[in-house]
CSV table of C-alpha atoms and ligand atoms in Angstrom, one decimal:
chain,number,residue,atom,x,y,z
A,1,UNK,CA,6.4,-27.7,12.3
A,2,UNK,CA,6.9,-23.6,13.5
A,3,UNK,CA,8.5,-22.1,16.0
A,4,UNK,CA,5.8,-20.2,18.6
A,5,UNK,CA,7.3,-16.8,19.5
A,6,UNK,CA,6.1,-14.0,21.3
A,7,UNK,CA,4.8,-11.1,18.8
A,8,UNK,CA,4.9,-7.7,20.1
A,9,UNK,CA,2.2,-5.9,18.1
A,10,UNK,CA,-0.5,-9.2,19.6
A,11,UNK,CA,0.7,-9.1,22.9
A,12,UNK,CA,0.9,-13.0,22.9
A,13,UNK,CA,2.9,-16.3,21.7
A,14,UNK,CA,1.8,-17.3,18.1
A,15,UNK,CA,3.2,-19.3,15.9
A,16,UNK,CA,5.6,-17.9,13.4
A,17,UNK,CA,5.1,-19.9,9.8
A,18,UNK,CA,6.8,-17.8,7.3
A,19,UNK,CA,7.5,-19.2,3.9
A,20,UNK,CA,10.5,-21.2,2.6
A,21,UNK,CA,12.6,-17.8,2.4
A,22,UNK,CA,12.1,-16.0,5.5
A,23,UNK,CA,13.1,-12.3,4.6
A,24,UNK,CA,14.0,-10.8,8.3
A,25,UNK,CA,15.2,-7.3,9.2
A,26,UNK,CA,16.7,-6.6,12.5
A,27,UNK,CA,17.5,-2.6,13.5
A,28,UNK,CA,21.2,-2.3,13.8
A,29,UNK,CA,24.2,0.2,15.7
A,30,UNK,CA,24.7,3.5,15.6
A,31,UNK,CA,28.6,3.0,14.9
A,32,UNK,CA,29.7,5.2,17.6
A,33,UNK,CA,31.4,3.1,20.2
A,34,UNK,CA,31.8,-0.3,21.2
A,35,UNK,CA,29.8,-3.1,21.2
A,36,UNK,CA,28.3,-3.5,24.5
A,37,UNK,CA,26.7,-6.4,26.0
A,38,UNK,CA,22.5,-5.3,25.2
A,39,UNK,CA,23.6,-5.1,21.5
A,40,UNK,CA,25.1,-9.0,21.8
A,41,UNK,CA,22.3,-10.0,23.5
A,42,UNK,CA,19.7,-8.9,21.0
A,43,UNK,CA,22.0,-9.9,17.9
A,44,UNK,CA,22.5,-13.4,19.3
A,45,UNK,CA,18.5,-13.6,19.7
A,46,UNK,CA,17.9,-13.1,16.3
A,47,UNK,CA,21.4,-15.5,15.6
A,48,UNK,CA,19.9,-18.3,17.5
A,49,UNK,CA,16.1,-17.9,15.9
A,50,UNK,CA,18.1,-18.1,12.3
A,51,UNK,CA,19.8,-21.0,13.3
A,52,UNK,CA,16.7,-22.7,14.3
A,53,UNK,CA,14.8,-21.4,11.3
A,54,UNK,CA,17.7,-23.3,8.8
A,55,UNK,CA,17.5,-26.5,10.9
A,56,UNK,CA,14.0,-26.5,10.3
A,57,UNK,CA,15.0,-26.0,6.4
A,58,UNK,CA,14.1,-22.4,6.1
A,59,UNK,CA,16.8,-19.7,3.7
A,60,UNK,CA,16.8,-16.6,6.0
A,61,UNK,CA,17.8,-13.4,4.0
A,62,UNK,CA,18.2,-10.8,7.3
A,63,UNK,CA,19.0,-7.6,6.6
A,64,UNK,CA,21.1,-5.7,9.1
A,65,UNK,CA,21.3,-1.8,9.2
A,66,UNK,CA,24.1,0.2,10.0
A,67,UNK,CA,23.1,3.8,11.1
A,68,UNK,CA,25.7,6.0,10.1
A,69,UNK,CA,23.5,8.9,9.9
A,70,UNK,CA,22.3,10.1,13.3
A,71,UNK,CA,22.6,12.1,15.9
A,72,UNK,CA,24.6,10.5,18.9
A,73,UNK,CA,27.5,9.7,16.0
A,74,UNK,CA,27.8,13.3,14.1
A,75,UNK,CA,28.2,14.6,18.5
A,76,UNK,CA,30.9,11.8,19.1
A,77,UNK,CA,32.7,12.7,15.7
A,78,UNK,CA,32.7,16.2,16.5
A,79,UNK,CA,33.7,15.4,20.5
A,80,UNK,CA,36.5,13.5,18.6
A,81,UNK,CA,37.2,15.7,15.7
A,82,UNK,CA,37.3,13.4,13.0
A,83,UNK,CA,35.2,13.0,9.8
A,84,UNK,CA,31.1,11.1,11.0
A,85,UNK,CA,31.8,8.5,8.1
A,86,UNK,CA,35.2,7.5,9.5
A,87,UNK,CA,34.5,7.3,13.2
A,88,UNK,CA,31.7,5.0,11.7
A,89,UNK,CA,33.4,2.7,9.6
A,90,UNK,CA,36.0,2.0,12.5
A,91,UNK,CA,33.3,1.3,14.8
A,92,UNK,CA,31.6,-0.7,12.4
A,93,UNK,CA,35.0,-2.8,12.0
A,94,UNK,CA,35.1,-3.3,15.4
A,95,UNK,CA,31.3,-4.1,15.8
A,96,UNK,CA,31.5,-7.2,13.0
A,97,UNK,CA,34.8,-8.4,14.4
A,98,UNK,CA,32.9,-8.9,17.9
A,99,UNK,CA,29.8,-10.5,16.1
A,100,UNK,CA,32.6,-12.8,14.1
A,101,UNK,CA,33.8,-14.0,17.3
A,102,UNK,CA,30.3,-14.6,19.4
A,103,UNK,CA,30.4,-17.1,16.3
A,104,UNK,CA,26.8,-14.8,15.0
A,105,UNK,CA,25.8,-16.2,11.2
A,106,UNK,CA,26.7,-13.6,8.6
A,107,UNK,CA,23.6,-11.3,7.8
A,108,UNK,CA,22.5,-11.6,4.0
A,109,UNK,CA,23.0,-7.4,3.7
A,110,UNK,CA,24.3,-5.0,6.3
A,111,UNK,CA,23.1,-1.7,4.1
A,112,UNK,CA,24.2,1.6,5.8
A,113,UNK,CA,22.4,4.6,5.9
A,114,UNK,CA,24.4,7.0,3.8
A,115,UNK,CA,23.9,4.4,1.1
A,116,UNK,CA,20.4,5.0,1.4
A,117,UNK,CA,19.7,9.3,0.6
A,118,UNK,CA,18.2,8.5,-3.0
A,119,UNK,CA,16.1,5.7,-1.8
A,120,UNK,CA,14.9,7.8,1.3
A,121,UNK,CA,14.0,10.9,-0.5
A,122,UNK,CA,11.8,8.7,-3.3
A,123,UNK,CA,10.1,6.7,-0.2
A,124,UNK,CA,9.5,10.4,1.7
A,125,UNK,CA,7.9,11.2,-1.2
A,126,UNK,CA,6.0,8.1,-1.6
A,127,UNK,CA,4.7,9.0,1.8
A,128,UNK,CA,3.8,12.7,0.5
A,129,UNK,CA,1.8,11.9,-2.6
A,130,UNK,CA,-0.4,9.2,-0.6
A,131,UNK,CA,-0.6,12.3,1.7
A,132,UNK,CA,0.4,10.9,5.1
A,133,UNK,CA,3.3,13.6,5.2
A,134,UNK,CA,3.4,17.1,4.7
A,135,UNK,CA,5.9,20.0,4.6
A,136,UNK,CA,6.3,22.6,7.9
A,137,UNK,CA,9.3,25.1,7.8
A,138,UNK,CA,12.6,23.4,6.3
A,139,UNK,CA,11.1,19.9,7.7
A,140,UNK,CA,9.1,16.9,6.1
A,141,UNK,CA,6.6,15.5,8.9
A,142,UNK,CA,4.6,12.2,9.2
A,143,UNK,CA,1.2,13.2,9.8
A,144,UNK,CA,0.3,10.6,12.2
A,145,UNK,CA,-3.7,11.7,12.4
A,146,UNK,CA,-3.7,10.4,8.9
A,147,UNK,CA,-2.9,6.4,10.2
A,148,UNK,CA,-5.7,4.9,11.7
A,149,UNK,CA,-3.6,2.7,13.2
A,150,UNK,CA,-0.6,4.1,15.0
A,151,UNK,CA,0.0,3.1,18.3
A,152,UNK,CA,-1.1,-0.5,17.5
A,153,UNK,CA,2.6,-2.3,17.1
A,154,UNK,CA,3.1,-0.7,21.0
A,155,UNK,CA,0.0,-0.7,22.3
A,156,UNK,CA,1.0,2.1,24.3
A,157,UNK,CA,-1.9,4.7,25.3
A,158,UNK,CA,-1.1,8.1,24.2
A,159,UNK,CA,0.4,9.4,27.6
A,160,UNK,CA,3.0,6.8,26.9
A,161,UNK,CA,3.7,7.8,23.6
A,162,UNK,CA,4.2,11.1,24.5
A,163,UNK,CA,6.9,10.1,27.3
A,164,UNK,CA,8.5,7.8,25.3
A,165,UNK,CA,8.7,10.3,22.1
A,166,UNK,CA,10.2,12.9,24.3
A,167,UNK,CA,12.7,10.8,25.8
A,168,UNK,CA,14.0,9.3,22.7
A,169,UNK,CA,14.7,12.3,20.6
A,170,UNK,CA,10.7,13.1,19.9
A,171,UNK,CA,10.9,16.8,20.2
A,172,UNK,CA,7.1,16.8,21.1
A,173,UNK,CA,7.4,21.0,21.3
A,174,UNK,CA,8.8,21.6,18.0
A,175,UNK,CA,5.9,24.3,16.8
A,176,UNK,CA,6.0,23.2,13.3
A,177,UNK,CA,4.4,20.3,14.0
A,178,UNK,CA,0.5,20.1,13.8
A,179,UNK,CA,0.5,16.8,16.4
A,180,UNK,CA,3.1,16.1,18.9
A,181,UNK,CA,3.6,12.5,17.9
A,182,UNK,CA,4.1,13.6,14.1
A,183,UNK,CA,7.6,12.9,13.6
A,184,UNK,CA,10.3,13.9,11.5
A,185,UNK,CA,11.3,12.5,8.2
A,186,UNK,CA,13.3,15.2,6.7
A,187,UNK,CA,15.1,17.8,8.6
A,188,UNK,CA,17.6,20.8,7.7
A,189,UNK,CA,21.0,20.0,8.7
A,190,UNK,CA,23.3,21.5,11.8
A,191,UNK,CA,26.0,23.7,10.2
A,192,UNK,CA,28.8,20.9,10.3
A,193,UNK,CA,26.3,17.7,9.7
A,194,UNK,CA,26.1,16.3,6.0
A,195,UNK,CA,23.5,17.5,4.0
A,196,UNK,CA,22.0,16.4,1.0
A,197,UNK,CA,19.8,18.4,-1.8
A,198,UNK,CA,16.1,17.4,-2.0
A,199,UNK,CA,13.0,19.1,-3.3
A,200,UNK,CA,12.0,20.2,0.1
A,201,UNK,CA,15.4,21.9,0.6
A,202,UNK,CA,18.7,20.5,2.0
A,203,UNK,CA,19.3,18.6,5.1
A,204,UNK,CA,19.4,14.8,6.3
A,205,UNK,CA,16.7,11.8,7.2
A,206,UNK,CA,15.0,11.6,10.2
A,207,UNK,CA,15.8,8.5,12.6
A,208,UNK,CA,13.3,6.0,11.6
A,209,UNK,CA,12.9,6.7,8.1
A,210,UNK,CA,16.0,4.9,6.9
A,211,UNK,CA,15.2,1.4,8.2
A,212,UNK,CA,12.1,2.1,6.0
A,213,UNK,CA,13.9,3.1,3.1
A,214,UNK,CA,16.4,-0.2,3.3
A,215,UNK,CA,13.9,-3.0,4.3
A,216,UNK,CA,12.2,-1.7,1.1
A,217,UNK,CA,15.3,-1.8,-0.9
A,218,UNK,CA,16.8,-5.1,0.3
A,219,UNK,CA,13.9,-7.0,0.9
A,220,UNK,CA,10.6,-5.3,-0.7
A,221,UNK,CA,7.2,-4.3,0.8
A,222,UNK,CA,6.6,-7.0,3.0
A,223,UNK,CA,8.7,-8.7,5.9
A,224,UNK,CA,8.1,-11.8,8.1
A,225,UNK,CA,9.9,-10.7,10.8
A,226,UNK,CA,11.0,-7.8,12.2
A,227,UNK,CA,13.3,-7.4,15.2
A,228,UNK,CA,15.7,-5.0,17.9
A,229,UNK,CA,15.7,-4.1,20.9
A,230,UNK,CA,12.5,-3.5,23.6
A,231,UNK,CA,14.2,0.1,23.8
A,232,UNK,CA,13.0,0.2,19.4
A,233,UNK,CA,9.4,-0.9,20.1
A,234,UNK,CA,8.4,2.9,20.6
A,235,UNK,CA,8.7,5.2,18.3
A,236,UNK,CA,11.4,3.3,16.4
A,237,UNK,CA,8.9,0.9,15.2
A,238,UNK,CA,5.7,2.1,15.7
A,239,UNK,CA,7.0,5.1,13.2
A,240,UNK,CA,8.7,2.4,10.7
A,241,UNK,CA,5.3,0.5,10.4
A,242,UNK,CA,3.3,3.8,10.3
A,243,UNK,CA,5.3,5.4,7.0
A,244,UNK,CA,6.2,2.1,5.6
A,245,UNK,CA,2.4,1.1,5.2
A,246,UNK,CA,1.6,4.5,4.4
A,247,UNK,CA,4.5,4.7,1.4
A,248,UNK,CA,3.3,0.8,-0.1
A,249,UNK,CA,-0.2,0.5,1.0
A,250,UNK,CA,0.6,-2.9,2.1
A,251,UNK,CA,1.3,-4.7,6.0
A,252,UNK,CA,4.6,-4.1,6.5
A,253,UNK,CA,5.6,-7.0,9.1
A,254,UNK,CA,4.2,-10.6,10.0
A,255,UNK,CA,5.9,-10.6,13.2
A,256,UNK,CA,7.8,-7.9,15.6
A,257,UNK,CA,10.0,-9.4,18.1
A,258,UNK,CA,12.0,-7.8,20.7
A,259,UNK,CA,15.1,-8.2,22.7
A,260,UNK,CA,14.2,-7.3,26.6
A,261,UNK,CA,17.1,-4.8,27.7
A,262,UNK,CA,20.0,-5.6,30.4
A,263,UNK,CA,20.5,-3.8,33.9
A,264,UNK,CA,24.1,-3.8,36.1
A,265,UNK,CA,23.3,-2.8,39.9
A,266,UNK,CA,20.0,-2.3,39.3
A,267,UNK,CA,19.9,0.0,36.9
A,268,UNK,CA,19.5,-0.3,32.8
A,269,UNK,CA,22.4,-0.4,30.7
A,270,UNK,CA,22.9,2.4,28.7
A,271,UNK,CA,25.6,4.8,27.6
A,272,UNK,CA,24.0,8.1,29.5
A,273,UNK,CA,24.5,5.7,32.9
A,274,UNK,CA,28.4,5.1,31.6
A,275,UNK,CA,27.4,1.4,33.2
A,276,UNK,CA,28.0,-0.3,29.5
A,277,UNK,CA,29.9,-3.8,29.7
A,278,UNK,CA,31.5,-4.1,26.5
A,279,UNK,CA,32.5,-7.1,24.4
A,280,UNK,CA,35.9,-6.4,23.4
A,281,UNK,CA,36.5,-6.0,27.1
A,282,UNK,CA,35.4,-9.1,28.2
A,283,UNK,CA,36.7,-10.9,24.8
A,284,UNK,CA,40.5,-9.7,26.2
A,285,UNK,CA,39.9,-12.5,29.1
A,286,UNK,CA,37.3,-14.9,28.2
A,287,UNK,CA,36.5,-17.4,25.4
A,288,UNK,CA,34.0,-16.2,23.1
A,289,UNK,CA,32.1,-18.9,23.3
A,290,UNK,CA,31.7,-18.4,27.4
A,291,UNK,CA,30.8,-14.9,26.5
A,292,UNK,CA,28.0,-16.5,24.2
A,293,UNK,CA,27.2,-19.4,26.4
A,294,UNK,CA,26.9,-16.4,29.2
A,295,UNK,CA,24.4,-14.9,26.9
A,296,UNK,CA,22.0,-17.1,26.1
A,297,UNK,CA,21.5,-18.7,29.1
A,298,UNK,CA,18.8,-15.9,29.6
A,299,UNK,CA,15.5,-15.9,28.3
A,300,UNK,CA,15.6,-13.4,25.5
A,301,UNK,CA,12.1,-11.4,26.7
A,302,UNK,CA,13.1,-11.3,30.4
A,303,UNK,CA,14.8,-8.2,31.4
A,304,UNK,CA,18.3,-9.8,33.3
A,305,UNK,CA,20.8,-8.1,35.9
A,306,UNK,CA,24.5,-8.2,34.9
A,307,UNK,CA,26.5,-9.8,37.5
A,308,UNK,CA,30.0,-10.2,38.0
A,309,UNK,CA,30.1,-13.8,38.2
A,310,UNK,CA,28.1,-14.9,35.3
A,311,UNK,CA,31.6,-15.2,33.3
A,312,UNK,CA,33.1,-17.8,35.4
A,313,UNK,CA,30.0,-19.8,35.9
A,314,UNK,CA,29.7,-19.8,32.4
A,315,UNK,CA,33.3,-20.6,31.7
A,316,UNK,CA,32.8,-23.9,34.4
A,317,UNK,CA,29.1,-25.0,32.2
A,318,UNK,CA,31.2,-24.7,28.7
A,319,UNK,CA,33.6,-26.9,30.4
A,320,UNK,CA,31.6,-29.5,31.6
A,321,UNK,CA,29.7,-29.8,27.9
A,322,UNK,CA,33.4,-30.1,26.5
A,323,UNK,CA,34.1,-32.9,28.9
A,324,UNK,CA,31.4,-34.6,27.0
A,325,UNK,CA,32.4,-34.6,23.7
A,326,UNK,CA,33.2,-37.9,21.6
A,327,UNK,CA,30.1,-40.0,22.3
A,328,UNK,CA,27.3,-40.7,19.9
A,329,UNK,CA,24.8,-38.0,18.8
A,330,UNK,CA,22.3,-38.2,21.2
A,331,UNK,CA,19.2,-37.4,19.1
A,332,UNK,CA,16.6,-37.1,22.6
A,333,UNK,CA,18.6,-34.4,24.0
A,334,UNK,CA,18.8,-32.7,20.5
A,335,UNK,CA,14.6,-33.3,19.9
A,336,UNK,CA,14.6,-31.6,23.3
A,337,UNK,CA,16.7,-28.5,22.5
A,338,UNK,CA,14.6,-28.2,19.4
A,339,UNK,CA,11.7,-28.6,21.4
A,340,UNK,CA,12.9,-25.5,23.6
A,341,UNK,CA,13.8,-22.9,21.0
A,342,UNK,CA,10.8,-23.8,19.5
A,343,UNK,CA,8.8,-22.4,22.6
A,344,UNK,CA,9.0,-18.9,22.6
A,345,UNK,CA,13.2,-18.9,21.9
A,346,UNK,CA,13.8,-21.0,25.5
A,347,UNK,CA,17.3,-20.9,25.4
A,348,UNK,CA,17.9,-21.3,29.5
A,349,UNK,CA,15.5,-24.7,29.1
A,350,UNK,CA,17.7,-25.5,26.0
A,351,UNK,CA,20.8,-25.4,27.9
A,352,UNK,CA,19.3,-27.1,31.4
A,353,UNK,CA,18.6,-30.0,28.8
A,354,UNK,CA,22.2,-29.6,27.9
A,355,UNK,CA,23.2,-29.2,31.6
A,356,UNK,CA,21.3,-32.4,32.6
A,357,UNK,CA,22.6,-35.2,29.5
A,358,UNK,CA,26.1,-33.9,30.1
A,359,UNK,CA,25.2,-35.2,34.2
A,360,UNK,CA,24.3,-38.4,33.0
A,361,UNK,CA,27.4,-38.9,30.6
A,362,UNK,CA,25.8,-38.3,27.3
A,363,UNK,CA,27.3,-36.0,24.1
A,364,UNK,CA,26.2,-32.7,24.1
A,365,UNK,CA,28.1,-31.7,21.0
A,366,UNK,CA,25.4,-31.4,18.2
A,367,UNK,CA,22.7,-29.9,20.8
A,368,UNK,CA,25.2,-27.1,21.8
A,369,UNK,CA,25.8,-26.6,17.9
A,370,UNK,CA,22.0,-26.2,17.7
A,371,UNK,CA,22.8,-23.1,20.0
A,372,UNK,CA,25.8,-21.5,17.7
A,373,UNK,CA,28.0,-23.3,20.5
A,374,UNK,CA,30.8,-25.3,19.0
A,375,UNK,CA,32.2,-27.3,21.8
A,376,UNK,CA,35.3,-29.1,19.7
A,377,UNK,CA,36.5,-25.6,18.6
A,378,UNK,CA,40.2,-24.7,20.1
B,401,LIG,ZN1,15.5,0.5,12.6
C-alpha cells in the first residue's frame, strides 16, 4: 500500500513507494523573524505525510535546514545591529518552540548552514572538476548550458525562468556571467558579511548551494522526497537538482512536493507586503491545536485566502471532535482518513470524515491522532 501524491517535476499524481527508511529533506527558514502562517502550513504538510508514512510502517529520517547564511538575515542583523549568528539562533528558538506547540514530529537533523562551509566548498568543487561550474571575477558560477536538463523539475519555459530568477535574487545582469540563468555558488563577501577562505578567494555560498551540500551530508546522494514551499520550486530547486546531479552523477530526488502559498485580502503572504500572520500571535489567544486543526483543513496544493474567521470556526470543529471522545475506536472512520491522506495528502476530506462520525455520535479520537490532532490533550 502507497500513498499517491502529486510530484512536481511530472506534473501529475503518482504513487510515492519509497523504501522502509524514507530519507526526506524539506527546505527550511531563514531565521530572521517570526514564524508566520505559510511556513506552518508547509511544515505541517510534510508533518502530516510523516505521520502517515510511520502508520504505514515506514522510519522517516527528514532533514530540516536552517539558513543562517543569507541575505535577508545578514540586512535584518545589520537593521538590528547585532551579531547574523545571534539574531539567528533567537529566531530559530522561537521557530522550534512554535513547531513544538503545532504538535510537528521532531525532524531526524535540523543542520544549519554555517555548519556546512567545508562541506560546501568540497561539493563546489565537486561541481568544478566534473566541469558544470566555472570561475568569473571573485565568483564560482553554475554553468547551466552544461545540464541537459535544467528547467525539467519546473517545467517553466525560459521566459519564466528568467522572471522568476530575477525576482528571487537571480541577478540575471551580473556581466560575469556567460548565461543569465547561471547562478551563483560562491560569491565575495559584503564588507560586514562573514567570509570564509577558499581556493577561489574569500567570500560566502550562494543561496541554493547549501541545501545541496547538507542533503549530501545528512542523507547521501539520493533522496526520496524532497519538499518546501511552491515559492522554492524555481530556482531554489531547479538549481539544487541541477548542481547536486552534476557534483554525484546520480538522480538526486524521487519525488518533489510543494506547499501551495497563502494569500490575506487577496493578496500573497509575504514579508515585502508586511501582510504576514504569525504563529506566536495567534498562539497568545488560541489553542494550538485550533491553530493546527485551522491549518489543515486546507488542501496542501490549493493556494487558500486567510480569513478572519477561520480561528473560531476551527476552535467550534475541535470542540465538537472533543465532545466525542470516550467511545470505542471506530476503525471505518479511521480506514477512511487513511483512505484520504493517502489521495494526494486530502486532509479537508480527512477531516469531513471526521466532521461527519462525530454527527452521528461516533469517537473521533484515533482518526484525529492520525492527523497530529490529540483531542484528550488539556
Ligand atoms: Zn533549500
Amino acid at each position: 500500500m502507497s500513498m499517491m501524491l502529486y510530484d512536481t517535476a511530472r506534473r501529475k499524481v503518482v504513487p510515492f513507494s519509497p523504501p522502509q527508511q524514507v530519507l526526506m529533506y524539506v527546505c527550511g527558514i531563514t531565521p530572521y523573524d517570526a514564524t508566520h502562517l505559510g511556513h506552518a502550513s508547509t511544515f505541517l504538510t510534510y508533518d502530516v505525510v510523516i505521520r502517515r508514512l510511520i502508520d504505514l510502517g515506514h522510519e522517516v529520517r527528514c532533514v530540516r535546514n536552517v539558513t543562517d547564511v543569507d541575505d535577508p538575515l545578514f540586512a535584518k542583523a545589520r537593521e538590528l545591529g547585532v551579531h547574523y549568528l545571534d539574531l539567528a539562533a533567537g529566531e530559530e528558538a522561537r521557530f522550534n518552540a512554535d513547531m513544538e506547540a503545532l504538535n510537528v514530529l521532531p525532524v531526524h537533523a535540523a543542520p544549519r548552514a554555517s555548519s556546512a562551509i567545508p562541506d560546501i566548498r568540497k561539493f563546489i568543487q565537486a561541481v568544478l572538476d566534473e566541469g558544470h561550474a566555472y570561475v568569473s571575477g571573485d565568483s564560482v558560477y553554475f554553468d547551466v548550458s552544461t545540464f541537459d536538463t535544467f528547467g525539467a523539475v519546473s517545467g517553466y519555459p525560459q521566459e519564466e525562468m528568467l522572471r522568476l530568477a530575477a525576482l528571487r535574487g537571480g541577478n540575471i545582469d551580473d556581466p560575469q556571467k556567460r548565461n543569465p540563468l547561471d547562478f551563483v555558488l560562491w560569491q565575495p563577501s559584503a564588507a560586514d558579511e562573514p567570509a570564509w577562505e577558499t581556493p577561489w578567494g574569500p567570500g560566502r555560498p550562494g543561496w541554493h548551494v547549501e541545501c545541496s551540500a547538507l542533503a549530501l551530508r545528512e542523507l547521501g546522494e539520493h533522496v526520496h522526497l524532497h519538499g518546501g514551499g511552491a515559492d522554492l520550486i524555481f530556482p531554489h530547486h531547479e538549481c539544487e537538482r541541477a548542481q547536486s546531479e552534476s557534483a554525484t552523477n546520480t538522480p538526486f530526488v524521487d519525488h518533489w512536493m510543494h506547499a501551495a502559498l497563502i494569500s490575506k485580502n487577496g493578496e500573497k503572504m509575504s514579508k515585502s507586503l508586511g501582510n504576514l500572520v504569525f504563529i506566536d500571535a495567534l498562539r497568545e489567544v488560541w489553542d494550538p491545536r485550533t491553530i493546527r486543526l485551522g491549518i489543515i483543513s486546507h488542501h496542501y496544493r490549493t493556494e487558500w485566502e486567510w480569513h478572519d474567521n477561520l480561528m473560531p470556526s476551527s476552535n467550534e470543529r475541535l470542540a465538537r471532535w472533543q465532545g466525542s471522545v470516550g467511545g470505542d475506536d471506530d476503525e471505518a472512520l479511521i480506514d477512511a482518513v487513511r483512505a484520504a491522506l493517502d489521495d494526494d495528502l486530502d486532509t479537508p476530506d480527512a477531516c469531513a470524515h471526521i466532521d461527519s462520525a462525530v454527527s452521528e455520535g461516533r469517537d473521533a479520537t484515533a482518526a484525529a491522532a492520525l492527523l497530529g490532532i490529540d483531542l484528550v490533550a488539556g
